[in-house]
Short mmCIF file of C-alpha atoms and ligand atoms in Angstrom, two decimals:
data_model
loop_
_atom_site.label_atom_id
_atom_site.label_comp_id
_atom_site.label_asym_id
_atom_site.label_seq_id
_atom_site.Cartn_x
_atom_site.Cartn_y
_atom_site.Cartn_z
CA UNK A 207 0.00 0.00 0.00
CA UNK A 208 1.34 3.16 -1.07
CA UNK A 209 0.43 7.02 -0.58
CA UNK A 210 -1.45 6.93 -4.30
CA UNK A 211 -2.95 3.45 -4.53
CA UNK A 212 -6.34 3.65 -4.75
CA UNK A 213 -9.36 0.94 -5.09
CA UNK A 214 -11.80 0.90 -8.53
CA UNK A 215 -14.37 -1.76 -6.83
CA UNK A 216 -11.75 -4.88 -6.93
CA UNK A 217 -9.47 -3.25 -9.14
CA UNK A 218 -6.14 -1.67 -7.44
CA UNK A 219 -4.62 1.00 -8.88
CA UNK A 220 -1.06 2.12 -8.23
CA UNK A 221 -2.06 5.86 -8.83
CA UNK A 222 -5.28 7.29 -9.92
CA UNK A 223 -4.50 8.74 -12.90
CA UNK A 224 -4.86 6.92 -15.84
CA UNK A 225 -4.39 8.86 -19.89
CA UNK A 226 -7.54 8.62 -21.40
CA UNK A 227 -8.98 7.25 -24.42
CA UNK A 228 -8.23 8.55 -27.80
CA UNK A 229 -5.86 10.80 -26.24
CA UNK A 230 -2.73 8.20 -26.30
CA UNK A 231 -2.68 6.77 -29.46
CA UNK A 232 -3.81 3.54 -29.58
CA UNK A 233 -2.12 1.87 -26.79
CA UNK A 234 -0.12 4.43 -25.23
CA UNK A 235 3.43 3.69 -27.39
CA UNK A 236 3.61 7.27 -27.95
CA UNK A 237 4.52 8.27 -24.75
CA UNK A 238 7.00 5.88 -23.93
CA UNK A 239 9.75 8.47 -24.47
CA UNK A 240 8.60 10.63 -21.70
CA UNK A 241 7.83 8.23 -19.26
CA UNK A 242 7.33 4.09 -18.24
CA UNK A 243 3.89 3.29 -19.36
CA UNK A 244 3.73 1.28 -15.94
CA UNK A 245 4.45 4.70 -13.47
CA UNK A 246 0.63 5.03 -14.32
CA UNK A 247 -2.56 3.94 -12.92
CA UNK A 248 -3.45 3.15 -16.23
CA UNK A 249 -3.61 3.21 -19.77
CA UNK A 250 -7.33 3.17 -21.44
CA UNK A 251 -7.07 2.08 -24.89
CA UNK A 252 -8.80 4.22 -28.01
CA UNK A 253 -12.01 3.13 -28.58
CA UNK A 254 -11.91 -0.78 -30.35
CA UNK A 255 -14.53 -1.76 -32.17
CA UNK A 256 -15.21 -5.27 -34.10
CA UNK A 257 -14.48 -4.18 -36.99
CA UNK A 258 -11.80 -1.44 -38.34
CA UNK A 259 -13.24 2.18 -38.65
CA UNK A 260 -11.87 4.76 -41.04
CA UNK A 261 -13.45 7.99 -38.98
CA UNK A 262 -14.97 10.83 -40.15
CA UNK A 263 -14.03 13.03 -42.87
CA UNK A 264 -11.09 16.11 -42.48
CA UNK A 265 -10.67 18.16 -40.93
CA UNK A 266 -11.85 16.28 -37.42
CA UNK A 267 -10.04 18.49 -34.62
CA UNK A 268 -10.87 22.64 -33.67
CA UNK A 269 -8.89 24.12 -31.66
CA UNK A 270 -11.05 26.40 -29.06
CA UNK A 271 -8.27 28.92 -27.83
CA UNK A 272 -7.91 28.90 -24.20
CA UNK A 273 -10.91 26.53 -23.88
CA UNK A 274 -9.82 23.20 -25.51
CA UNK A 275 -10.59 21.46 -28.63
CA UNK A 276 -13.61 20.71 -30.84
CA UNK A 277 -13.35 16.70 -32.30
CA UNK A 278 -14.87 14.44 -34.57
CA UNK A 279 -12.37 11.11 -35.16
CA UNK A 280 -15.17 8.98 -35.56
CA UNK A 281 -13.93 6.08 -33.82
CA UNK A 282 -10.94 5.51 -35.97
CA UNK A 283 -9.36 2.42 -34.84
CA UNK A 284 -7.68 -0.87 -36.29
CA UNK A 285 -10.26 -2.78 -35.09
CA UNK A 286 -9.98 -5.12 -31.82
CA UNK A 287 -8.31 -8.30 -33.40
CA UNK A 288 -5.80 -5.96 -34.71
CA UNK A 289 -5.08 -4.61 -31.39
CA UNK A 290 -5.24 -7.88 -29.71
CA UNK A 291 -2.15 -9.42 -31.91
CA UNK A 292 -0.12 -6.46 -32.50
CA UNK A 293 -0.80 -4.01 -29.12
CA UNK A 294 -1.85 -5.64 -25.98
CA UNK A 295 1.28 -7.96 -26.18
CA UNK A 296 3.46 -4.65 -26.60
CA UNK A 297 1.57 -3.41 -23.24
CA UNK A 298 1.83 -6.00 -21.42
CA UNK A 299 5.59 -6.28 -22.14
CA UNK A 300 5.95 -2.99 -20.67
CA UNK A 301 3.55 -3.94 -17.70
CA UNK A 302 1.27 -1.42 -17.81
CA UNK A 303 -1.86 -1.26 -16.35
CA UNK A 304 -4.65 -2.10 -19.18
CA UNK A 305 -7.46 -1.08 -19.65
CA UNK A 306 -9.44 -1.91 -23.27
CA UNK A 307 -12.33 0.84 -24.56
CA UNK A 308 -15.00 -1.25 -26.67
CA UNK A 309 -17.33 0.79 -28.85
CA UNK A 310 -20.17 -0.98 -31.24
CA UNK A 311 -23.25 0.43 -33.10
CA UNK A 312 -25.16 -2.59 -31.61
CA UNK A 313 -25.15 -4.88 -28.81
CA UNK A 314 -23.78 -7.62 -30.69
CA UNK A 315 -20.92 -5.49 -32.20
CA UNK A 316 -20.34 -4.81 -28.14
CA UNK A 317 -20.59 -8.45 -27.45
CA UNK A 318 -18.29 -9.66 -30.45
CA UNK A 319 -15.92 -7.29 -29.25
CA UNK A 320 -15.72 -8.14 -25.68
CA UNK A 321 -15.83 -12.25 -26.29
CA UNK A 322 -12.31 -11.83 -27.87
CA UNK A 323 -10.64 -10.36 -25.12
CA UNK A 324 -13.31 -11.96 -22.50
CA UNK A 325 -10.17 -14.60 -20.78
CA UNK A 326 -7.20 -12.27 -21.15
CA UNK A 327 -5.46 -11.73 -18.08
CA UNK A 328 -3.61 -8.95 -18.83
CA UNK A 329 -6.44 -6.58 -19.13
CA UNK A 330 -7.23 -5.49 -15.81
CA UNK A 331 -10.77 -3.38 -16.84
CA UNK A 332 -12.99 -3.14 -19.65
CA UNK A 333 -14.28 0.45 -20.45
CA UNK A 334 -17.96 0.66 -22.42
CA UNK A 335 -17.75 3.59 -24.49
CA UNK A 336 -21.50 4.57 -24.43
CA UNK A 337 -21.53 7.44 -25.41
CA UNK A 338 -19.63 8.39 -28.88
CA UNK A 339 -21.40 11.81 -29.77
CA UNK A 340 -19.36 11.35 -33.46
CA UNK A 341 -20.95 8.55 -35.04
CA UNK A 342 -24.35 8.10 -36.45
CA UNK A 343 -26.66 6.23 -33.25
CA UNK A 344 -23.52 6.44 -30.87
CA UNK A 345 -25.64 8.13 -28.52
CA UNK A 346 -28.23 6.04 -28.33
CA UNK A 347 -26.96 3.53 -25.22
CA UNK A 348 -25.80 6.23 -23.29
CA UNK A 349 -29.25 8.50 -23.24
CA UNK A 350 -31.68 5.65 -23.14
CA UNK A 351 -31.79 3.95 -19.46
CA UNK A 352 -32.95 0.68 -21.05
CA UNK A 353 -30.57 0.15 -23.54
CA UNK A 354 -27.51 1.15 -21.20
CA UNK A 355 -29.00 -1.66 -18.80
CA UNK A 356 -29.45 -4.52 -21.33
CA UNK A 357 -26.07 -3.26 -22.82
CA UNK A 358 -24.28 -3.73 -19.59
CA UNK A 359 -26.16 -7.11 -18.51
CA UNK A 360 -25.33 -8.62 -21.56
CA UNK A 361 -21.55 -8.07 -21.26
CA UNK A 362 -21.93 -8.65 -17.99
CA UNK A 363 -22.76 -11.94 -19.03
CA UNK A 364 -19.98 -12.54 -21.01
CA UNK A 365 -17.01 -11.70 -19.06
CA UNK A 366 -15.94 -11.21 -15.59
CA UNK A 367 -13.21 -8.79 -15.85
CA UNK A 368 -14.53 -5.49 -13.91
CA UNK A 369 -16.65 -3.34 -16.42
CA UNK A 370 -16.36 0.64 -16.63
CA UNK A 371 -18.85 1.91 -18.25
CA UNK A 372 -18.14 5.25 -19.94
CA UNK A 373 -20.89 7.70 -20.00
CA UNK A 374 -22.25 10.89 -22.24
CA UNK A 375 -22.97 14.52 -20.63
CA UNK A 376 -25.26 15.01 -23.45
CA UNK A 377 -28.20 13.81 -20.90
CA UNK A 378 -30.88 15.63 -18.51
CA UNK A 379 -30.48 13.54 -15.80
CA UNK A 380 -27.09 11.69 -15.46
CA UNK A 381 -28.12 9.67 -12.59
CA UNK A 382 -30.52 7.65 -14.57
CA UNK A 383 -28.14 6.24 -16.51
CA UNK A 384 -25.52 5.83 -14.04
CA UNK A 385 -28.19 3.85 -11.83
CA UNK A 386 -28.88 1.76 -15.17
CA UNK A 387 -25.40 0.74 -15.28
CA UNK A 388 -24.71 -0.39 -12.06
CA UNK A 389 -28.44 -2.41 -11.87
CA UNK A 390 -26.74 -3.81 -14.73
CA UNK A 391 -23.57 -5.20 -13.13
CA UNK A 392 -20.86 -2.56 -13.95
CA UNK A 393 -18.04 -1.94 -11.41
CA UNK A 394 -17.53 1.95 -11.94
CA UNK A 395 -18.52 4.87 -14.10
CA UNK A 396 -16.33 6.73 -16.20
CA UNK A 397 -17.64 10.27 -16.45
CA UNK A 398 -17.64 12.24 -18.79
CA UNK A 399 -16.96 11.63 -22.59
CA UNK A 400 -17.19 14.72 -24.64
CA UNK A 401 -20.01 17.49 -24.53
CA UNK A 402 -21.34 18.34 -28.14
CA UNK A 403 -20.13 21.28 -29.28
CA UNK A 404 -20.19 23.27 -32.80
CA UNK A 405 -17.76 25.24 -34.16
CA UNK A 406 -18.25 28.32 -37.06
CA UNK A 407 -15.82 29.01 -40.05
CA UNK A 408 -16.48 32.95 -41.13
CA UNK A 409 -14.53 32.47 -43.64
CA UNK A 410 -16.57 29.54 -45.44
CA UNK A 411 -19.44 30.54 -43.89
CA UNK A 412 -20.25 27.03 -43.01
CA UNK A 413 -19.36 24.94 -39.69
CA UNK A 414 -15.52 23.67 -39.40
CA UNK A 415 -16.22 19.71 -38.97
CA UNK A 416 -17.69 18.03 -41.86
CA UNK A 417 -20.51 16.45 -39.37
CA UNK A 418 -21.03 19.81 -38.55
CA UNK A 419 -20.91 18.95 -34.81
CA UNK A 420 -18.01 17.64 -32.70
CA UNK A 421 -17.07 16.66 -29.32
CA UNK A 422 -15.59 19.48 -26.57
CA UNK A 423 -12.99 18.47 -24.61
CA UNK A 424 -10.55 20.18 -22.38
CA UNK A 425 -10.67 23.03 -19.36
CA UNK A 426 -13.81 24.20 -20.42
CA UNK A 427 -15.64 21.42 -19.28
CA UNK A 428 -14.29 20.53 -16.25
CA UNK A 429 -17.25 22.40 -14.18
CA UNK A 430 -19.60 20.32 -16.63
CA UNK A 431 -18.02 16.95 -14.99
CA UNK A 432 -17.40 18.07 -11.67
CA UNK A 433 -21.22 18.54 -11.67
CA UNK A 434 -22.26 15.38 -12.78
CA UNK A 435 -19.66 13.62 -10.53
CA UNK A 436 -20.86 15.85 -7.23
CA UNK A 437 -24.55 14.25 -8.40
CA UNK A 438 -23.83 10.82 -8.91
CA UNK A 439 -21.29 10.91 -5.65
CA UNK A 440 -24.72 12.52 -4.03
CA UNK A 441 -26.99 9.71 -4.73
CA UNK A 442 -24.71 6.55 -5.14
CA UNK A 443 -21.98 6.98 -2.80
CA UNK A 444 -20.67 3.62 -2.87
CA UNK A 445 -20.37 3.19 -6.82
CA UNK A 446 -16.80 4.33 -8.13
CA UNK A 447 -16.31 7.04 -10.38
CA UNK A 448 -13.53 7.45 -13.11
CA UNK A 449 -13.46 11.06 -13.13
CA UNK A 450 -12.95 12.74 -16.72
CA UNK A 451 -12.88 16.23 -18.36
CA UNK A 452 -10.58 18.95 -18.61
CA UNK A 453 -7.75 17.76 -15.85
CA UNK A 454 -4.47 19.93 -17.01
CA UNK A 455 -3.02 20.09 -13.69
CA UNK A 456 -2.70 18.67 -9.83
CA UNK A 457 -5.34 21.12 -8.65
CA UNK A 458 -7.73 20.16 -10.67
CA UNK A 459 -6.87 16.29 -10.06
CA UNK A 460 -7.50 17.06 -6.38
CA UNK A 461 -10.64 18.95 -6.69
CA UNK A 462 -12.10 15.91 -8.64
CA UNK A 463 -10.98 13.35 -6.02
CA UNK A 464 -12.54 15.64 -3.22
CA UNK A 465 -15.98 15.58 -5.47
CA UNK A 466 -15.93 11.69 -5.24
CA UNK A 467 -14.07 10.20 -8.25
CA UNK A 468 -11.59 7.67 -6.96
CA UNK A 469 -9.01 7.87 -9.90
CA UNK A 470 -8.44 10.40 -13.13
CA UNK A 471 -8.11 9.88 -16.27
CA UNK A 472 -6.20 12.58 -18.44
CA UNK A 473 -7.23 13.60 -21.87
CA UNK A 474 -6.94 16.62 -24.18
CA UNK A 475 -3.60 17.87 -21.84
CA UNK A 476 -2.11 15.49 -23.11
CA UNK A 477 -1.68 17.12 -26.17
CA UNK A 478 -0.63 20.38 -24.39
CA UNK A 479 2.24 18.43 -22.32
CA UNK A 480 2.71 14.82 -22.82
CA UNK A 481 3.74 14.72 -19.47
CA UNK A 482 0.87 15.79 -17.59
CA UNK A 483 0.23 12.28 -15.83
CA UNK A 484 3.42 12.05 -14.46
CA UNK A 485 3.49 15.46 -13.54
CA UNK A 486 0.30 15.39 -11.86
CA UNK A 487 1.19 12.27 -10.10
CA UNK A 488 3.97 13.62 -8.66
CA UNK A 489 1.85 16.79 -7.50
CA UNK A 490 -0.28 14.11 -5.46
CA UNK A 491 2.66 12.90 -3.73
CA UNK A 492 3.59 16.18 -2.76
CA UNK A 493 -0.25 17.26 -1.57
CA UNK A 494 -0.50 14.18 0.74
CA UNK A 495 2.94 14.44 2.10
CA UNK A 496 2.62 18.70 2.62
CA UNK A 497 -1.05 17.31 4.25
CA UNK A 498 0.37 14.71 6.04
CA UNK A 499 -2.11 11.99 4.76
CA UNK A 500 -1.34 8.56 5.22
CA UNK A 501 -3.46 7.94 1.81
CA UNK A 502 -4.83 9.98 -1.18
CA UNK A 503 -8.22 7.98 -0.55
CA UNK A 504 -8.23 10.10 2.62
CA UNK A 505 -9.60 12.78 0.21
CA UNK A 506 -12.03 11.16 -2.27
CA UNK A 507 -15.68 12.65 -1.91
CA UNK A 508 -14.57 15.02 1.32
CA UNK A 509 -16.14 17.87 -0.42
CA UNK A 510 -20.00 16.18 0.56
CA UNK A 511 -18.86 15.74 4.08
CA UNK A 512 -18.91 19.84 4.43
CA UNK A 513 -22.31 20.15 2.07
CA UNK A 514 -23.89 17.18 4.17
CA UNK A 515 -22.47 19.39 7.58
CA UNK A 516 -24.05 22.51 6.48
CA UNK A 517 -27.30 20.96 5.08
CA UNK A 518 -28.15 19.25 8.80
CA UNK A 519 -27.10 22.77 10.51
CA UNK A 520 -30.18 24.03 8.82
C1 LIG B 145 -9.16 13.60 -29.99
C2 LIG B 145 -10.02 12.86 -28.99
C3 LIG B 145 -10.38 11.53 -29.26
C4 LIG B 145 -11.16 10.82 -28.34
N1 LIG B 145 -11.48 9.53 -28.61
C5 LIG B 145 -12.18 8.82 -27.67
C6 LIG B 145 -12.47 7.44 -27.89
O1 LIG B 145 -12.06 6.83 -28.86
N2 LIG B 145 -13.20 6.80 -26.94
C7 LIG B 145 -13.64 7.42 -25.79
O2 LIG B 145 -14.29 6.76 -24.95
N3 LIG B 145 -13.37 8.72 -25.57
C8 LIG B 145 -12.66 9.43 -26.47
N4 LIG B 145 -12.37 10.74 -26.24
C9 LIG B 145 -12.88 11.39 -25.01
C10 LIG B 145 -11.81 11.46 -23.92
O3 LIG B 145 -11.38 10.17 -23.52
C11 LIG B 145 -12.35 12.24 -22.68
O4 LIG B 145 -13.46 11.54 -22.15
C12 LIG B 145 -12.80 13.64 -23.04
O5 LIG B 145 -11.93 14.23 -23.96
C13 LIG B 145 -12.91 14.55 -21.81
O6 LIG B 145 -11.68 14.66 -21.13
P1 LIG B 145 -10.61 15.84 -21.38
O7 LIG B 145 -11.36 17.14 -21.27
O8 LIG B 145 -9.57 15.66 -20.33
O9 LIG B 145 -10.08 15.66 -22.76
C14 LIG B 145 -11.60 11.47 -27.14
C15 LIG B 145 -11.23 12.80 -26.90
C16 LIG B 145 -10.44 13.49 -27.80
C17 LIG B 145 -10.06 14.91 -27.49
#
């Protein structure tokens, strides 16, 4: 037990930050130059479907300035058989800490998907992208209560490796879907993907992503996920939470653990500074030392225990 392990359900992580998907390359290889893959809590693969995907027309990325970015890949990925032969090997070589995104348009694309990885030992969680906003019906399993739960209980079925489930903003009432999930079977909740966003070109007079509308990412919507994390930390206390969306620095890694998510994962800083992760583990070593905790877990959800104080004052 160290100062940054921290528990997912069954899973142990050595740190709680983990690089995100679709934000490392396919397996993380790109990073290996500033840092051992295995210094992480974990490395969430891009999004692997049953069959390749070419993504979405150019241009796919907008930058926001100061704000973040504006995508639409479209799930481009080499497909999960692909992956299996030529990337998980290469991760588990380097020991890192796996864990494997599955995206589908349908439940049996999610099921084919997961029954080829169902056994392997290596992976230590499987994420369920829900919620793709770029793809034609990729909403669907992560707005609709009912389809997230038969989603879930049918890969539940199939494997016993803990199950993330990766959830959309682009809902009224996260907590419906999150309590969906975890009727379902799933061990944690990954929130948030990307909010939908649109971006203008004056100059073309038209919007900048073919699709018209993309995914926003980055510091903009860290108050966004912060929100939904405070409201599904409210209501299920006991149900982990990946926390997601616009992390660039230690501060905001903190302020997510204190709103209940019990790891990180970092995404669109990573293309700001590669090193981010490491930095912002290193931060967390220094805030529990400087705080004298004996654990980082110490802090995860502390910021109800003062709301919950106040509220019975009253
Ligand atoms: C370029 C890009 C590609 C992404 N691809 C995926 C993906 O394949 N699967 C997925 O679940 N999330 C994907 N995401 C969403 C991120 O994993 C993350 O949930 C989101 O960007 C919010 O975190 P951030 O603000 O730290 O980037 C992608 C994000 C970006 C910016």
């Amino acid at each position: 037990m160290t100062l940054l392990n921290t528990n997912i359900g069954k899973v142990n992580l050595k740190t709680p930050v983990l690089l995100a998907s679709g934000t490392c390359g396919i397996a993380g290889r790109e990073f290996e130059s500033y840092f051992n893959l295995n210094e992480l809590g974990g490395i969430v693969t891009k999004s692997l479907s049953i069959k390749p995907r070419d993504g979405n027309p150019t241009p796919r990325v907008v930058e926001i300035p100061g704000c973040g970015i504006l995508n639409s890949i479209g799930l481009q990925n080499p497909g999960i058989e692909y992956f299996i032969t030529n990337e998980l090997p290469y991760l588990a070589e380097k020991n890192a800490t796996i864990v494997i995104n599955v995206v589908g348009e349908t439940l049996d694309d999610y099921a084919s998907a997961v029954d080829l990885i169902k056994t392997k030992k290596e992976i230590t969680a499987i994420e369920l992208n829900l919620s793709c906003p770029n793809v034609s019906g990729g909403l669907d399993f992560s707005q609709d209560p009912k389809k997230a739960f038969s989603l879930v209980s049918e890969i539940r079925k199939i494997t016993t490796i803990p199950i993330w489930t990766k959830l959309s903003p682009n809902v009224t009432d996260i907590t419906e879907i999150v309590r969906a999930c975890v009727e379902a079977g799933c061990d944690g909740v990954s929130l948030i993907n990307t909010v939908i966003g649109l971006a203008i070109n004056k100059w073309t007079k038209k919007p900048t992503l073919p699709r018209a509308t993309g995914g926003y990412s980055g510091p903009a919507i860290k108050p966004i996920a912060l929100r939904m994390i405070w409201e599904t930390h409210k209501k299920f206390p006991k149900v982990p939470i990946i926390g997601i969306g616009g992390i660039h620095s230690t501060d905001d890694a903190i302020e997510f653990l204190l709103c209940g998510a019990s790891c990180i994962q970092i995404g669109t800083a990573n293309f700001v500074n590669p090193k981010t992760s490491i930095e912002i583990i290193n931060g967390l070593k220094d805030y529990c030392e400087k705080n004298k905790l004996k654990s980082i877990n110490e802090i995860i959800g502390q910021a109800h225990k003062e709301q919950l104080q106040a509220a019975s004052k009253h």
